[in-house]
mmCIF file with all atom_site columns, C-alpha atoms in Angstrom:
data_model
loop_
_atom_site.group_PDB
_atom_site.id
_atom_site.type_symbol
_atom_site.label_atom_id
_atom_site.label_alt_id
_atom_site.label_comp_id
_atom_site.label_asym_id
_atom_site.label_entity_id
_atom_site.label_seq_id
_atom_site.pdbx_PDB_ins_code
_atom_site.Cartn_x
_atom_site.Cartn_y
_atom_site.Cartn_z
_atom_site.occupancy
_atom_site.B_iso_or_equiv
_atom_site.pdbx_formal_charge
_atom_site.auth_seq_id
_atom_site.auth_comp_id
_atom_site.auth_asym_id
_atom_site.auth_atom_id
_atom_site.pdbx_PDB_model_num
ATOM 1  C CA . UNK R 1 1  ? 0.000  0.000  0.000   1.00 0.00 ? 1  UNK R CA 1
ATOM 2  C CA . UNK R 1 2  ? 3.032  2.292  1.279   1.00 0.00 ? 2  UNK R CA 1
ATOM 3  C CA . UNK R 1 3  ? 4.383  1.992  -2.656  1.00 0.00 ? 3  UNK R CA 1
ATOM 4  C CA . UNK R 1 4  ? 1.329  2.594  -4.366  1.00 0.00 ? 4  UNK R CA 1
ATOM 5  C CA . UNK R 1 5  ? 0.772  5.629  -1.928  1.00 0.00 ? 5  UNK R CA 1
ATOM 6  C CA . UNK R 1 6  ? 4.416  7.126  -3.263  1.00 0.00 ? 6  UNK R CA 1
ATOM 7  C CA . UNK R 1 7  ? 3.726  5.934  -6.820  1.00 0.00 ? 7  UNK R CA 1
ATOM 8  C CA . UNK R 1 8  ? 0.205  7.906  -6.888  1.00 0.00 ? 8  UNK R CA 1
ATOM 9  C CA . UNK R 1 9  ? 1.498  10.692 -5.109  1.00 0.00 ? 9  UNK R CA 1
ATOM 10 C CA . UNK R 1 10 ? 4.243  11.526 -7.374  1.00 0.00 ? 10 UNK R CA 1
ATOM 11 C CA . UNK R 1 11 ? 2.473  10.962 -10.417 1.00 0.00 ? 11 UNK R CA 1
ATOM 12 C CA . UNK R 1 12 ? 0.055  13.730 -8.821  1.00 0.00 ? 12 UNK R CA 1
ATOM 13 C CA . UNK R 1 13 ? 2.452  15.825 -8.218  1.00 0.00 ? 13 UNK R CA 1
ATOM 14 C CA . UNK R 1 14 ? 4.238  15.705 -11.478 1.00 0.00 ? 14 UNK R CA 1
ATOM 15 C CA . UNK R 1 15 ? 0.795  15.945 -13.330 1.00 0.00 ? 15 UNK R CA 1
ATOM 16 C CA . UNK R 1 16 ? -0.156 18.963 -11.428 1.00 0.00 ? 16 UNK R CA 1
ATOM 17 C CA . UNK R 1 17 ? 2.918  20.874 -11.894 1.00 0.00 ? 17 UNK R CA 1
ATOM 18 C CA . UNK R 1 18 ? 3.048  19.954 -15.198 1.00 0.00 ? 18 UNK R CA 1
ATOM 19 C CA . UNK R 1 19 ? -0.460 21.512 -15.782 1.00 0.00 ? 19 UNK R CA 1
ATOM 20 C CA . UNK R 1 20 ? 0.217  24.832 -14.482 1.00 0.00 ? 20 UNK R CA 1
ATOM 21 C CA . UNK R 1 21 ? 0.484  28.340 -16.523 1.00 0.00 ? 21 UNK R CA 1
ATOM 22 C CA . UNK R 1 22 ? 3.855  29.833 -16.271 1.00 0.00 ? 22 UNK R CA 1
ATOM 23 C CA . UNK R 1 23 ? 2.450  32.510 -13.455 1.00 0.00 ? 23 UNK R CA 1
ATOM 24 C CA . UNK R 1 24 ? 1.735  30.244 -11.106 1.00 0.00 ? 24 UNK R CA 1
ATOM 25 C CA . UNK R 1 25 ? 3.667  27.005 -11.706 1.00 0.00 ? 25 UNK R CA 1
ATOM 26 C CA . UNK R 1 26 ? 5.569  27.512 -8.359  1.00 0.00 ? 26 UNK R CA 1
ATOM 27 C CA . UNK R 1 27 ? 2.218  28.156 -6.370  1.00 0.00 ? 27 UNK R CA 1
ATOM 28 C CA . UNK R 1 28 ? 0.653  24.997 -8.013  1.00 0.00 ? 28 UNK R CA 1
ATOM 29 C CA . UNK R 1 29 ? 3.846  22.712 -7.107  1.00 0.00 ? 29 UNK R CA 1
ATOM 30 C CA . UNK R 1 30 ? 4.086  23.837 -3.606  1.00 0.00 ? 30 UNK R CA 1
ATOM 31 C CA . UNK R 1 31 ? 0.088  23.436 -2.751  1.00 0.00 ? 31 UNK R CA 1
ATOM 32 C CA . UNK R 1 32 ? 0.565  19.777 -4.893  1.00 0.00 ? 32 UNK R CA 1
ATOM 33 C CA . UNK R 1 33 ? 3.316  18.639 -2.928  1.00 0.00 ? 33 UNK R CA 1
ATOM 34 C CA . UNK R 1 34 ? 2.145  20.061 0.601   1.00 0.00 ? 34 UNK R CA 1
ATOM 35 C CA . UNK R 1 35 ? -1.417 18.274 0.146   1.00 0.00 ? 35 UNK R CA 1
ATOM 36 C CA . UNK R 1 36 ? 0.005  14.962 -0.988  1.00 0.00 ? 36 UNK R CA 1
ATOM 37 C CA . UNK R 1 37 ? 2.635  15.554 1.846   1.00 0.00 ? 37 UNK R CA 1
ATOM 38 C CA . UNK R 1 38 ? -0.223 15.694 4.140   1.00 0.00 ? 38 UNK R CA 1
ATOM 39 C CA . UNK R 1 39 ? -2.273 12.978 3.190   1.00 0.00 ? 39 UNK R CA 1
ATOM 40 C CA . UNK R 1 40 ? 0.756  10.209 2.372   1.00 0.00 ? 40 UNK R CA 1
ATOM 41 C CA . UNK R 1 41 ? 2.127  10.846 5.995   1.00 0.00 ? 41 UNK R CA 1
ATOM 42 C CA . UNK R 1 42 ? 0.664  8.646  7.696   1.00 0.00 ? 42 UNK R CA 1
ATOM 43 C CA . UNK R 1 43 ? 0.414  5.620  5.025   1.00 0.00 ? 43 UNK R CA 1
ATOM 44 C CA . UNK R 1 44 ? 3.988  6.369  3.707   1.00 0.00 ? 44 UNK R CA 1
ATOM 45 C CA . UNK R 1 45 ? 5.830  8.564  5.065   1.00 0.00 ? 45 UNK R CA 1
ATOM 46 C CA . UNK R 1 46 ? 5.433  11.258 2.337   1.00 0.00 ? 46 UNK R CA 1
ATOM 47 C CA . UNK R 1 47 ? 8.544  11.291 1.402   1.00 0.00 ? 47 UNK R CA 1
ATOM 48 C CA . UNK R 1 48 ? 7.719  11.998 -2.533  1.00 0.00 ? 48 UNK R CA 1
ATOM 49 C CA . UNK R 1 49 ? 11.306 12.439 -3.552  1.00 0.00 ? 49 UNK R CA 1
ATOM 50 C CA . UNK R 1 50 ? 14.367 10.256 -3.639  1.00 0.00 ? 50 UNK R CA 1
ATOM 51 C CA . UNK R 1 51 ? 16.498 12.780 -1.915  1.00 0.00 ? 51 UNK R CA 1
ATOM 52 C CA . UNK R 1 52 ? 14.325 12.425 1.314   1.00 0.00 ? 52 UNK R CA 1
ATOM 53 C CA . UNK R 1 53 ? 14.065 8.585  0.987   1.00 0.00 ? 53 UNK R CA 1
ATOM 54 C CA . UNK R 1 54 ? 18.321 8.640  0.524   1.00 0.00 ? 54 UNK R CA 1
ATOM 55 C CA . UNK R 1 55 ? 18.683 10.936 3.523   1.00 0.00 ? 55 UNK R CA 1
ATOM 56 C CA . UNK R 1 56 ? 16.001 9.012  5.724   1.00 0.00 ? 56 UNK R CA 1
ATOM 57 C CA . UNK R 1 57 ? 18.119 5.725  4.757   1.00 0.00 ? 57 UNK R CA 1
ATOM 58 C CA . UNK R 1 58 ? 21.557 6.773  5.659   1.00 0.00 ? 58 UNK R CA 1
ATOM 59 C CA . UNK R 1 59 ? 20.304 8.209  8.893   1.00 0.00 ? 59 UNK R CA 1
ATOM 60 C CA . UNK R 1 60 ? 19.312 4.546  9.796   1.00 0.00 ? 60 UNK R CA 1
ATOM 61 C CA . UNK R 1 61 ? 15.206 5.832  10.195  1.00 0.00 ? 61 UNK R CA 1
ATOM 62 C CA . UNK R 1 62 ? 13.793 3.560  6.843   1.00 0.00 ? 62 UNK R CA 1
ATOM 63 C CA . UNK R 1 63 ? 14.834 0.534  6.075   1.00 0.00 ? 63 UNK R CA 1
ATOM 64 C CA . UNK R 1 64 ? 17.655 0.244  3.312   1.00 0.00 ? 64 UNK R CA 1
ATOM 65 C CA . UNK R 1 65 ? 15.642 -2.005 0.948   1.00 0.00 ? 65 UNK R CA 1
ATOM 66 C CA . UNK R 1 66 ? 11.994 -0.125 0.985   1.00 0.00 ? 66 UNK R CA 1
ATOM 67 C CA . UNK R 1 67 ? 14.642 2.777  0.115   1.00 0.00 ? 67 UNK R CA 1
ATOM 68 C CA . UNK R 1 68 ? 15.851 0.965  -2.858  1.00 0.00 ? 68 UNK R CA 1
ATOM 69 C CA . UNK R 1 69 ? 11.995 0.345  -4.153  1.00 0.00 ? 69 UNK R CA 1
ATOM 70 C CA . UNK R 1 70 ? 10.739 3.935  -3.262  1.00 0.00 ? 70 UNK R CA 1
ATOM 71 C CA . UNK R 1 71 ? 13.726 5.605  -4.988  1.00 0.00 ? 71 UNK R CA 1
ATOM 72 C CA . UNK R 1 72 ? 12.852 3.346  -7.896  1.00 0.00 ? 72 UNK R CA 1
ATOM 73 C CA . UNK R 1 73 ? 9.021  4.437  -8.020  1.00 0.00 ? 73 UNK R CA 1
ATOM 74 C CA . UNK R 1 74 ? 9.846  8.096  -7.577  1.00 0.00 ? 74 UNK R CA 1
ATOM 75 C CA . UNK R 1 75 ? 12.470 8.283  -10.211 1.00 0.00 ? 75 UNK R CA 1
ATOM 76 C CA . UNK R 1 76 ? 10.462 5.784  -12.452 1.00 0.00 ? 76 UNK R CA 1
ATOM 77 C CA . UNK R 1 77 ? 7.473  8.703  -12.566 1.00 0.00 ? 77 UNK R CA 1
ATOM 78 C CA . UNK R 1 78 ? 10.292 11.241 -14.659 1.00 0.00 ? 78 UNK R CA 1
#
């Protein structure tokens, strides 16, 4: 569920920013990520990009091999 939760959030997330006029493309990618923040917290973590997943991973608070898989997902999206 956790993966599918990452998957869907950064396909939202990509989708959304993607979508947005040129005036407010930063305001649209802030509210998209910040929502689907919000609501994959508890399932996932939220973590929504492989830098955060990395970091979380060396610092010993995910385990090494969901890392592996939810770096795969996110980066699999672009």
């Amino acid at each position: 569920v956790s993966l599918a939760v990452e998957f869907i959030g950064v396909m939202f997330f990509q989708i959304l920013g993607a979508s947005a006029k040129k005036d407010f493309a930063a305001w649209v990618n802030a509210m998209a990520l910040a929502v689907w923040i919000y609501t994959a917290a508890n399932i996932s973590g939220g973590h929504l990009n492989p830098a955060v997943t990395a970091s979380m991973a060396v610092c010993g608070f995910f385990p090494v091999l969901h890392s592996v898989v939810y770096v795969i997902l996110q980066v699999r999206e672009t």
